[in-house]
XYZ file of C-alpha atoms in Angstrom:
775
model
C 27.524 24.309 38.177
C 26.224 23.243 35.261
C 22.477 23.906 35.173
C 19.722 25.780 33.441
C 16.851 28.645 34.846
C 14.520 30.854 33.299
C 13.252 34.170 34.722
C 13.374 37.796 35.193
C 14.739 39.495 37.981
C 12.206 40.248 40.563
C 12.302 42.094 44.051
C 11.358 39.881 46.801
C 9.213 41.982 49.582
C 9.106 40.255 52.793
C 6.768 40.944 56.143
C 8.073 39.477 59.278
C 4.973 38.624 61.657
C 6.547 40.168 64.730
C 6.230 43.005 62.909
C 6.236 44.292 58.958
C 9.889 45.236 57.824
C 10.653 48.262 55.420
C 10.571 46.754 52.188
C 13.778 48.382 51.167
C 15.456 46.718 54.232
C 18.286 44.134 53.728
C 18.256 42.023 56.413
C 15.486 40.478 58.340
C 15.765 38.375 61.681
C 13.435 35.481 61.957
C 12.841 32.685 64.711
C 14.109 29.363 64.526
C 12.300 26.472 65.487
C 14.873 23.923 64.913
C 18.624 23.276 63.856
C 20.635 20.077 63.630
C 24.179 19.755 62.515
C 25.491 15.939 62.526
C 28.883 14.784 61.675
C 29.881 11.459 62.968
C 33.185 11.204 60.637
C 31.845 9.913 57.658
C 31.320 12.284 54.829
C 28.222 10.572 53.404
C 26.150 10.528 56.556
C 26.622 14.318 57.499
C 23.409 16.287 57.685
C 22.112 19.407 58.556
C 18.616 21.007 58.850
C 16.855 24.320 59.774
C 13.207 24.913 60.149
C 12.069 28.574 60.982
C 8.896 29.402 63.360
C 5.892 30.446 61.325
C 6.349 34.009 61.004
C 7.602 34.711 57.330
C 5.079 36.056 55.216
C 6.620 35.715 51.573
C 4.527 37.751 48.640
C 3.765 34.989 46.314
C 4.214 36.894 43.189
C 8.251 36.773 43.762
C 9.932 33.733 42.802
C 13.464 32.672 44.035
C 14.393 30.846 40.762
C 14.892 34.251 39.297
C 17.572 35.568 41.696
C 20.424 34.773 43.658
C 19.527 32.586 46.642
C 22.416 31.061 49.159
C 22.909 29.146 52.220
C 25.393 30.182 54.933
C 25.844 28.536 58.571
C 28.386 29.868 60.813
C 29.366 28.124 64.598
C 31.925 29.078 67.129
C 34.705 26.553 65.655
C 33.855 26.660 61.896
C 31.199 27.499 59.170
C 29.933 26.534 56.085
C 30.898 27.797 53.273
C 28.775 30.489 51.261
C 26.366 28.088 49.097
C 24.693 29.466 45.995
C 21.664 27.630 45.168
C 21.156 26.566 41.531
C 18.257 28.690 40.590
C 16.791 26.214 37.695
C 15.853 23.684 40.700
C 13.205 26.104 42.304
C 9.602 25.170 41.559
C 6.734 27.015 42.095
C 3.875 25.300 43.561
C 0.297 26.844 43.510
C -2.896 25.970 45.899
C -4.579 27.838 48.411
C -1.085 29.125 49.455
C 1.729 29.624 47.272
C 5.133 27.744 47.955
C 8.742 27.426 46.552
C 10.484 24.524 46.579
C 14.117 23.912 45.965
C 14.869 19.983 45.194
C 18.885 18.321 44.704
C 18.899 14.924 45.615
C 22.339 14.609 45.200
C 23.355 18.208 46.894
C 25.516 19.283 44.211
C 25.773 22.619 45.673
C 27.110 22.784 49.094
C 25.111 19.755 50.303
C 21.930 21.439 49.930
C 18.911 19.004 48.988
C 15.656 20.616 49.711
C 14.579 24.217 50.574
C 10.701 25.410 50.911
C 9.430 28.486 51.360
C 5.664 28.030 52.155
C 3.097 30.865 52.807
C -0.005 30.254 54.947
C -2.572 32.005 56.888
C -0.745 31.869 60.344
C 2.644 32.850 58.667
C 5.389 31.122 56.360
C 7.684 28.779 56.512
C 11.300 28.325 55.696
C 12.716 24.838 55.664
C 16.493 23.906 54.779
C 17.634 20.292 54.384
C 21.320 19.312 53.372
C 24.522 16.864 54.162
C 26.179 14.662 52.491
C 29.878 14.691 51.315
C 29.711 18.209 49.821
C 28.288 19.724 53.078
C 31.223 21.654 54.459
C 30.896 22.262 58.039
C 31.533 19.465 60.794
C 31.569 20.988 64.014
C 34.404 19.461 66.128
C 33.193 20.704 69.423
C 30.331 22.231 71.602
C 29.039 25.681 70.302
C 28.115 28.561 71.954
C 25.967 29.854 69.470
C 25.167 29.234 65.386
C 23.905 31.531 63.210
C 21.928 30.449 60.016
C 21.474 32.950 56.933
C 19.675 32.537 53.975
C 19.765 35.059 51.011
C 17.043 35.744 48.294
C 18.700 38.566 45.973
C 19.547 41.436 48.397
C 17.810 40.231 51.000
C 18.954 38.448 54.005
C 17.508 36.334 56.814
C 19.130 35.166 59.779
C 18.323 33.018 62.916
C 20.417 32.481 66.094
C 20.641 29.495 67.968
C 22.191 29.000 71.485
C 19.900 29.176 74.285
C 17.985 25.520 74.112
C 20.321 22.646 73.191
C 19.390 19.355 73.239
C 22.795 18.174 72.097
C 25.682 20.199 72.141
C 29.059 18.232 71.592
C 31.626 17.175 68.950
C 29.930 15.969 65.894
C 26.202 17.042 66.989
C 24.799 20.038 67.248
C 20.625 19.968 68.221
C 18.997 22.877 68.994
C 15.065 24.723 68.974
C 13.078 27.286 69.904
C 15.177 30.405 68.784
C 13.810 33.943 69.357
C 14.652 36.159 66.388
C 17.618 38.271 67.465
C 17.527 41.818 67.534
C 19.068 42.670 64.374
C 21.154 40.654 61.359
C 24.817 41.155 62.297
C 27.839 41.832 60.081
C 29.154 38.024 59.212
C 32.259 37.069 57.735
C 31.532 34.653 54.890
C 28.679 36.084 53.286
C 30.684 37.024 50.295
C 30.155 41.005 51.153
C 32.895 43.228 52.118
C 31.343 44.716 55.446
C 32.633 47.230 58.039
C 35.616 45.942 59.934
C 36.238 43.604 56.972
C 39.359 43.600 54.815
C 37.906 40.992 52.295
C 35.397 38.579 52.163
C 35.279 35.797 49.277
C 32.839 33.394 50.914
C 34.986 30.218 50.601
C 36.832 28.113 53.312
C 40.560 28.643 51.412
C 42.673 30.334 53.520
C 45.475 30.262 50.791
C 44.188 32.613 48.274
C 44.548 35.569 49.412
C 41.509 35.908 51.903
C 41.279 34.184 54.900
C 38.262 32.483 56.478
C 38.399 35.327 59.122
C 37.911 37.923 56.257
C 41.600 39.062 56.634
C 43.767 39.512 53.970
C 46.001 36.461 54.196
C 49.374 34.988 52.040
C 49.020 34.754 48.692
C 51.925 33.741 46.245
C 52.424 36.753 44.878
C 51.834 40.643 44.472
C 48.776 41.953 45.808
C 46.729 44.126 42.898
C 43.149 45.680 42.721
C 42.254 44.304 38.948
C 43.599 42.024 36.252
C 44.595 45.264 34.318
C 46.843 46.666 37.191
C 48.389 43.314 37.630
C 48.926 43.178 33.382
C 50.287 46.660 33.400
C 53.052 45.939 36.303
C 53.859 42.395 34.937
C 53.925 42.641 31.240
C 54.440 46.535 30.564
C 56.928 47.969 33.386
C 58.794 44.694 34.197
C 58.805 43.551 30.433
C 60.714 46.874 29.602
C 58.149 48.630 27.410
C 57.915 51.708 29.889
C 61.692 52.715 29.524
C 62.427 55.881 28.069
C 63.603 54.605 24.543
C 60.329 52.452 24.020
C 56.927 53.320 24.909
C 58.165 55.502 28.505
C 58.680 58.847 27.759
C 56.583 62.208 26.431
C 57.509 61.118 22.674
C 57.038 57.420 22.956
C 57.803 55.230 20.098
C 54.686 54.937 17.623
C 52.911 57.531 19.509
C 52.368 54.822 22.254
C 52.568 55.675 25.735
C 52.561 52.468 28.270
C 53.200 54.320 31.203
C 50.656 53.725 33.912
C 48.851 57.001 33.457
C 48.143 56.745 29.576
C 48.413 52.853 28.725
C 44.881 51.895 29.095
C 43.779 55.065 27.027
C 46.533 54.465 24.501
C 45.947 50.717 23.714
C 42.137 49.778 23.802
C 40.226 50.670 21.028
C 43.464 52.862 19.468
C 44.361 52.103 15.860
C 48.081 51.008 15.348
C 50.433 53.377 13.438
C 52.009 50.142 11.703
C 48.764 47.958 11.234
C 45.256 47.570 10.154
C 44.632 46.262 13.735
C 43.479 48.106 16.879
C 46.276 47.507 19.351
C 43.673 46.016 21.635
C 40.293 44.999 20.122
C 38.130 43.855 23.056
C 37.038 40.548 22.523
C 39.612 39.048 20.126
C 43.321 38.580 20.850
C 43.971 37.880 16.938
C 42.874 41.241 16.098
C 44.646 43.106 19.047
C 47.941 44.402 17.661
C 49.848 44.339 20.803
C 49.051 40.852 21.507
C 50.176 39.619 18.317
C 53.567 41.858 18.831
C 54.213 40.205 21.981
C 53.034 36.456 20.844
C 55.611 36.847 17.949
C 58.327 36.595 20.615
C 56.776 34.635 23.214
C 55.757 31.833 20.664
C 58.413 32.247 18.305
C 59.046 30.384 16.174
C 55.630 29.742 15.629
C 54.118 32.941 16.475
C 52.077 35.138 14.443
C 53.542 37.308 11.456
C 53.451 40.957 12.456
C 54.714 44.020 10.878
C 57.550 45.773 12.766
C 59.727 43.596 15.426
C 58.126 41.602 18.327
C 57.952 42.734 21.493
C 59.510 43.493 24.076
C 62.215 44.942 22.401
C 65.732 46.570 23.346
C 67.365 43.199 24.457
C 64.400 42.333 26.762
C 63.231 38.625 26.694
C 59.873 37.605 25.855
C 57.241 37.595 28.329
C 56.143 34.168 29.675
C 53.590 31.948 28.189
C 51.665 32.431 31.547
C 51.628 35.873 31.175
C 50.465 35.718 27.360
C 47.760 33.236 28.528
C 46.555 36.082 30.921
C 46.667 38.787 28.254
C 44.534 36.609 26.318
C 41.791 36.087 28.885
C 41.686 39.886 29.659
C 41.315 40.883 26.255
C 38.615 38.008 25.572
C 36.672 39.188 28.392
C 36.521 42.839 26.966
C 39.540 44.261 28.140
C 37.943 45.861 31.641
C 39.992 48.432 33.148
C 38.661 47.345 36.354
C 37.634 44.290 38.170
C 39.367 40.705 38.148
C 39.203 38.416 35.013
C 38.408 34.582 36.065
C 42.071 32.525 35.873
C 44.289 35.508 35.435
C 45.531 35.871 38.989
C 47.675 32.404 38.880
C 48.880 33.094 35.425
C 50.305 36.257 36.608
C 51.736 35.176 40.171
C 49.491 37.730 41.611
C 46.805 38.142 44.779
C 43.556 39.254 42.861
C 40.318 39.876 44.452
C 37.477 37.462 43.824
C 36.754 37.358 39.902
C 33.424 39.044 38.424
C 31.203 38.787 35.152
C 32.525 40.657 32.446
C 30.676 42.981 29.653
C 31.860 43.726 26.185
C 32.131 47.190 25.020
C 29.069 47.891 23.375
C 30.375 48.799 19.701
C 29.430 51.696 17.544
C 26.687 50.961 14.889
C 27.786 51.233 11.262
C 27.113 54.702 9.590
C 23.841 54.320 8.006
C 24.940 54.349 4.680
C 27.219 51.249 5.154
C 25.209 48.688 7.224
C 23.189 48.541 10.472
C 23.608 47.215 14.010
C 21.053 44.540 15.410
C 20.814 44.350 19.208
C 19.657 41.373 21.735
C 18.757 43.228 24.856
C 19.978 41.879 28.442
C 18.729 38.620 29.497
C 19.303 37.858 33.655
C 22.378 35.452 34.468
C 22.586 34.933 37.828
C 25.578 34.097 40.124
C 26.933 30.594 39.775
C 24.378 29.568 37.177
C 24.232 28.446 33.365
C 21.141 28.909 30.919
C 20.521 28.564 27.363
C 17.724 30.777 26.450
C 15.572 31.806 23.019
C 14.071 35.302 22.732
C 12.489 37.305 19.660
C 12.889 40.965 18.644
C 11.570 42.573 15.723
C 13.454 44.387 12.910
C 12.116 46.866 10.155
C 14.751 47.919 7.899
C 12.649 49.921 5.358
C 14.485 52.951 4.047
C 17.730 52.406 5.950
C 19.275 49.771 3.069
C 20.774 51.634 0.005
C 18.916 50.724 -3.156
C 21.969 48.711 -4.472
C 21.844 46.202 -1.765
C 18.059 45.458 -1.884
C 17.007 42.234 -3.677
C 13.931 39.749 -3.753
C 14.201 37.335 -1.173
C 15.069 33.601 -1.975
C 12.451 30.843 -1.270
C 14.309 29.984 2.075
C 13.715 33.587 3.148
C 10.404 33.930 1.823
C 10.538 34.259 -2.051
C 10.528 36.933 -4.457
C 7.443 38.219 -3.010
C 9.238 39.872 0.144
C 12.375 42.216 0.075
C 15.684 41.255 1.447
C 19.353 43.171 1.533
C 22.386 41.721 0.707
C 25.810 41.936 3.046
C 29.342 41.124 2.893
C 30.691 41.300 6.340
C 29.358 41.336 9.845
C 30.858 41.325 13.263
C 29.296 39.654 16.236
C 30.139 41.487 19.689
C 28.686 39.366 22.906
C 29.259 39.290 26.710
C 32.129 37.267 27.928
C 30.262 34.615 29.599
C 28.768 33.406 26.434
C 29.269 29.574 25.182
C 27.315 30.102 22.110
C 25.192 32.430 19.955
C 23.103 31.207 17.422
C 20.671 33.766 15.325
C 17.930 32.783 13.391
C 15.348 34.553 11.130
C 11.971 33.192 11.571
C 9.982 33.034 8.051
C 6.499 31.097 9.263
C 3.298 31.880 9.170
C 2.394 33.649 12.460
C 3.009 37.233 13.463
C 4.793 38.877 16.818
C 1.140 38.786 18.225
C 1.386 34.890 18.353
C 1.364 33.899 21.562
C 4.099 31.312 21.087
C 6.488 34.279 21.419
C 5.046 35.013 24.837
C 4.614 38.713 26.343
C 6.261 41.626 24.169
C 8.272 43.804 26.964
C 11.258 46.150 27.679
C 14.501 44.109 28.797
C 16.755 46.294 30.609
C 16.825 50.148 30.764
C 14.663 52.401 32.733
C 11.445 50.900 30.999
C 12.658 47.473 31.862
C 9.276 45.138 31.878
C 6.596 47.613 30.698
C 4.572 46.577 27.666
C 5.903 47.146 24.312
C 5.099 47.359 20.429
C 8.278 46.069 18.508
C 6.819 47.236 15.287
C 6.828 51.105 16.442
C 10.508 51.163 17.197
C 10.449 55.223 17.548
C 7.380 55.558 19.658
C 7.724 55.159 23.744
C 6.418 52.112 25.464
C 3.507 50.784 25.926
C 2.350 51.944 22.684
C 5.637 51.269 20.884
C 8.786 49.523 21.172
C 11.534 52.373 21.668
C 12.348 51.228 25.384
C 15.509 53.923 25.485
C 19.245 53.313 25.754
C 20.651 49.634 26.483
C 17.075 48.348 26.187
C 14.973 46.265 23.369
C 11.519 45.352 23.200
C 11.784 41.592 22.973
C 9.093 38.617 23.419
C 9.524 36.384 26.688
C 13.076 34.899 27.207
C 12.675 30.894 27.720
C 15.135 28.303 28.599
C 15.448 26.146 25.467
C 17.861 23.794 24.020
C 18.367 24.918 20.375
C 15.064 26.274 20.659
C 13.275 23.275 20.779
C 9.484 23.603 21.978
C 9.993 27.561 21.446
C 7.714 29.787 19.413
C 4.553 29.789 17.521
C 3.292 26.513 16.073
C 5.195 26.087 13.008
C 8.362 26.645 14.422
C 10.992 24.209 14.938
C 14.184 22.874 13.939
C 12.829 20.219 11.968
C 10.271 22.654 10.147
C 13.050 24.662 8.422
C 11.074 27.858 9.117
C 14.100 29.639 10.839
C 17.323 29.505 9.195
C 20.199 30.665 10.861
C 22.175 33.926 9.550
C 24.567 34.552 12.148
C 26.352 33.248 15.645
C 29.794 32.649 17.286
C 31.167 30.736 20.042
C 33.497 33.928 21.081
C 33.001 37.439 22.329
C 34.163 38.862 18.905
C 33.577 37.358 15.916
C 34.092 39.146 12.387
C 33.548 37.637 9.028
C 34.615 39.434 5.988
C 33.331 37.368 2.840
C 35.632 36.755 0.154
C 35.196 39.359 -3.104
C 32.260 38.755 -4.902
C 30.162 36.559 -2.009
C 27.226 37.790 0.117
C 24.967 36.776 2.657
C 20.931 37.730 2.636
C 18.363 38.771 5.198
C 14.878 39.794 4.997
C 14.349 43.809 5.652
C 11.324 43.142 7.989
C 10.850 40.323 10.115
C 11.378 38.138 13.885
C 14.899 37.688 14.825
C 15.126 34.916 17.308
C 18.401 34.633 19.411
C 19.507 31.296 21.009
C 22.091 32.555 23.694
C 24.036 29.839 25.914
C 26.026 31.333 28.641
C 27.288 30.500 31.960
C 28.384 32.702 35.081
C 30.963 30.987 37.251
C 31.039 33.887 39.427
C 29.425 35.242 42.558
C 27.579 37.904 41.129
C 24.895 38.720 38.945
C 25.232 39.659 35.587
C 22.857 39.707 32.156
C 24.183 38.862 28.606
C 23.893 41.349 25.608
C 24.842 41.262 22.216
C 25.325 43.264 19.215
C 25.470 42.107 15.605
C 26.756 44.810 12.912
C 26.068 43.760 9.080
C 27.743 45.738 6.395
C 26.279 45.988 3.004
C 27.308 44.202 -0.163
C 28.674 46.608 -2.822
C 27.787 46.155 -6.407
C 30.948 44.063 -7.089
C 30.145 41.425 -3.944
C 27.069 39.917 -4.690
C 27.748 37.587 -7.130
C 27.921 34.456 -4.902
C 25.368 33.315 -1.917
C 27.527 32.449 1.015
C 26.765 28.618 2.295
C 27.566 27.291 5.960
C 29.351 24.186 6.882
C 27.734 22.958 9.967
C 27.963 19.056 10.304
C 26.583 17.796 13.592
C 25.903 14.417 12.017
C 27.598 12.475 15.158
C 27.552 15.321 17.351
C 26.914 13.024 20.503
C 29.160 9.995 19.340
C 31.360 10.522 22.573
C 31.396 7.588 25.264
C 34.902 8.454 26.990
C 35.563 6.084 30.028
C 36.897 7.607 32.972
C 40.361 8.326 33.015
C 41.133 7.909 29.463
C 40.960 9.483 26.391
C 39.183 8.602 22.792
C 39.446 10.205 19.493
C 36.531 10.358 16.789
C 36.753 11.047 13.332
C 34.656 11.256 10.292
C 34.312 12.934 6.824
C 32.639 15.837 4.920
C 32.108 16.090 1.452
C 31.734 19.611 -0.272
C 29.842 20.000 -3.819
C 31.445 20.224 -6.749
C 33.158 23.406 -7.414
C 32.958 24.612 -3.742
C 35.051 27.512 -2.738
C 35.951 27.071 0.882
C 37.023 30.235 2.796
C 36.893 29.002 6.605
C 36.808 26.127 8.776
C 36.510 25.692 12.790
C 35.612 23.456 15.005
C 33.433 23.129 18.440
C 33.373 21.001 21.423
C 33.058 21.485 25.077
C 35.838 21.593 27.895
C 37.266 18.013 27.507
C 37.730 18.212 23.745
C 41.247 18.517 24.425
C 42.333 18.709 20.307
C 40.412 18.902 17.236
C 42.191 18.447 13.907
C 41.212 18.742 10.122
C 42.985 16.709 7.020
C 42.305 18.235 3.705
C 41.804 15.828 0.772
C 42.107 13.185 -0.621
C 40.075 11.135 2.028
C 37.607 8.401 1.627
C 33.927 8.873 3.297
C 34.108 7.432 6.753
C 32.371 7.642 10.127
C 32.870 8.074 13.785
C 30.326 5.197 14.330
C 32.179 3.332 11.988
C 35.517 3.384 12.938
C 36.937 6.169 11.268
C 40.905 6.772 12.240
C 43.189 10.043 12.052
C 45.183 10.298 8.861
C 49.062 9.657 8.643
C 49.929 12.792 7.624
C 49.967 16.319 8.908
C 46.604 18.154 9.469
C 45.890 21.429 7.973
C 44.144 22.704 11.164
C 45.120 22.284 14.659
C 42.961 23.471 17.774
C 43.330 22.952 21.410
C 41.079 25.854 23.042
C 37.545 24.823 23.116
C 36.668 27.853 24.055
C 38.394 29.744 21.396
C 38.808 27.290 18.374
C 41.088 27.987 15.528
C 39.649 29.797 12.626
C 41.645 28.607 9.416
C 40.419 31.004 6.763
C 41.473 30.625 3.046
C 42.029 34.115 0.904
C 41.671 33.186 -2.189
C 38.939 30.654 -1.109
C 40.103 26.881 -1.578
C 38.574 25.865 -4.966
C 37.422 22.026 -4.937
C 36.646 20.735 -8.298
C 36.235 17.855 -10.271
C 33.803 14.688 -10.691
C 36.345 12.397 -7.531
C 34.576 13.035 -4.581
C 37.400 11.941 -2.789
C 39.106 15.138 -3.631
C 36.423 17.269 -2.230
C 36.405 15.347 1.253
C 37.608 16.667 4.177
C 38.334 14.402 7.687
C 37.902 16.052 11.093
C 38.855 14.422 14.278
C 38.323 15.651 18.129
C 40.207 14.029 20.951
C 38.472 14.098 24.299
C 40.508 13.394 27.401
C 38.195 12.244 30.386
C 40.679 12.897 33.869
C 43.488 11.103 31.813
C 45.835 13.641 32.038
C 44.547 15.316 35.178
C 42.164 12.867 37.148
C 40.570 15.837 38.831
C 38.882 16.785 35.565
C 37.309 13.609 35.075
C 33.415 14.074 34.445
C 31.884 13.595 38.245
C 28.324 12.102 38.842
C 28.101 15.025 41.460
C 28.673 17.699 39.468
C 26.766 16.435 36.494
C 23.269 18.256 35.885
C 20.318 16.323 34.330
C 19.355 17.576 31.161
C 17.251 20.457 30.845
C 14.674 18.612 29.058
C 13.731 15.112 28.951
C 14.410 14.418 25.091
C 18.201 16.131 25.409
C 21.060 13.825 26.091
C 23.613 14.156 29.022
C 23.345 14.131 32.635
C 24.812 11.863 35.442
C 25.934 8.527 34.691
C 23.810 5.382 36.039
C 25.022 4.780 39.600
C 25.993 1.539 38.449
C 29.065 3.227 36.308
C 30.109 4.965 38.841
C 34.136 4.506 39.852
C 36.520 5.523 42.436
C 38.401 8.535 41.954
C 42.056 8.158 43.773
C 43.096 5.802 46.498
C 44.016 2.146 46.152
C 40.548 1.381 44.425
C 41.303 4.095 41.895
C 39.060 3.617 38.431
C 37.053 0.529 40.330
C 33.334 0.282 39.951
C 31.944 1.050 43.241
C 27.911 1.712 42.446
C 27.565 5.155 44.175
C 29.067 3.948 47.502
C 32.127 6.019 48.847
C 32.795 3.246 51.185
C 33.791 0.931 48.890
C 36.506 3.559 47.629
C 37.686 4.130 51.405
C 41.577 3.423 51.882
C 40.493 0.973 54.878
C 37.248 -0.320 55.931
C 35.808 2.530 57.872
C 37.915 5.261 56.843
C 35.559 7.518 55.431
C 37.978 8.852 52.882
C 36.466 6.910 49.506
C 35.294 9.185 46.472
C 32.723 7.294 44.348
C 32.250 9.665 41.940
C 33.538 9.186 37.977
C 31.406 8.961 35.199
C 31.669 8.151 31.497
C 31.871 11.219 29.395
C 28.974 11.147 27.039
C 27.769 13.532 24.305
C 24.898 16.046 25.956
C 23.757 19.734 26.065
C 25.240 21.257 29.141
C 29.200 21.968 29.565
C 29.583 18.838 31.369
C 28.840 16.903 28.644
C 30.412 16.654 24.930
C 29.408 17.849 21.498
C 31.520 17.287 17.918
C 30.999 19.383 15.151
C 32.790 20.879 12.012
C 31.842 24.333 11.112
C 32.661 26.815 8.098
C 31.693 28.664 5.239
C 31.882 28.265 1.371
C 30.385 29.413 -2.013
C 29.881 27.471 -5.427
C 31.135 28.965 -8.575
C 28.612 27.383 -10.984
């Protein structure tokens, strides 16, 4: 599930040759020409195919790569999982007739290897081919009937076979000439809770609280409707926080009522009575006072320093580490009052519905005299997809910045002929599905009308898709760029790693015409520079948003960002901030299956640098990132640099929530001896050594999104066995070579070496931070 796609959400309009269907209908019966399901006991030889009769006409202007597409096959003795196809693998083919082709030779998504939509004068065609070890349904007996379902966004097509079988036995079903059914039935397994179903999660796991027959099944824990409901019971009530002497009366301690009817309203975005922090700050547990109070007890003696006593109080024991971890996940997901946050059910020993995507609550914009808010309108992120996109917005802050914050632009932002403003702090809020955000300010030679930005239109809101002019923010489209609430005027949204090949002719990471002025790896990231330090931004220009996100849930969502900048006062305009971004050996990783390796290198600060922040970036197999302060001799990862013997100044173990080490006041690095200004940073990568199930796999590693990007599946000749008597032996892509005995069919030849790359199945190695220089 680590692929890339691009597109805007469109509606698929379908006509049936047997008669036209209502464009708003949800289900479309279709005649089937042929169906084959084969299983001879060897997983690698499983096969499946479906071909419709030529009766479907699909309007060519609608593209399945822009919406969720799924496959489901249901027989009398079982069914496939609900298979969500990878949006990035759809290609449009134009000719006399338009067709859409999905190709995945490895069948990474449920075994589906190819899908074809084809329009023709005599009717369209739908053809699906799959099989191999990822195909989940193996019929064990003759079938009374077999249903085939195919979804494109909210439209479901269905066929029923059962009248004419050429083979119908254990391991092989072959049928043909199925007339279109009168209607598409309610079907357990399609991921939608319909009439008569208690639940429907679309998977084949009977032990997750929802069975394959769509009834509530066994689950090791109490059933809750949402993560918040489970947290409220497990942490607040069971933890003793709601008793009458603490926070469970009409006159609760600190004015905080944690009883069910009041707890959410009293916690989320509410100021603490004894701290400068809010009780819950959606997106950041470190800025949430309740989390810190609970962590102080659970993580003692290494918990955070807090005002007052740790919680729970009154002799109640600390909450468990798992409960604290669930609270952290919920806060980082935006502290939603409803819905389920991925990963919280097992931590709370609870039964929850399937997790869904989360949205960060839109933060309030600063007061007009204090700062400005920049907004990145929504871009689509379908279910079970990953993408990295670039798109542009236009800002004109003329007349909105106080004269005390105005300044001529420095050379790297266009020079003194243009006007800039200085800001002292920033807060970036983005939806929790984000892997990273990097925000650029374009300072090249082309304006917003250049074709490199693509077609400018409203994204989100009531005017979604309408042409707009971003330079007229107070005028409604199409004459202007006032697209309405939760919307904005942007250039075309395009998939691009690091915005390579994006924008007008002079745009590019090598041309330095789009310097970075913001970004984060977290849902909420706040930075206040040290006293006297500022950053700079032009009043007018094109902002480029590089957003990378993934949606692991079965529900489509969108990605938005809000960037609040607070103006620098007169006393905070002495020194410009400078960024640490050492990616020199970003793709150095080379970790064989079932092993760990650690890579180290050094970073040298300039003379008189004042270091205010250090942090790190890896992907999910980066299990430990450490930094050692001076003195250090210069060394590189490629040259065999080793960790220091002494204790590090920085330890981070969460790749998606790295520690941010802040110095207040900043750490001063002076003197001519460079060893006293040199830091060493090391990253440890675990490729299935601790848990073999987490090894990088050939079958789940996508190809790089563009030819010049590194990463992807390892060469087949490097694949190794996972588990069994031949564990970690070379197998050259053959599952049979890993079988426990000849012909057993239980081998798994899929393990890969972990290397550097741009998707979350590959790795990165980066040191980040901030500093300024005092002359």
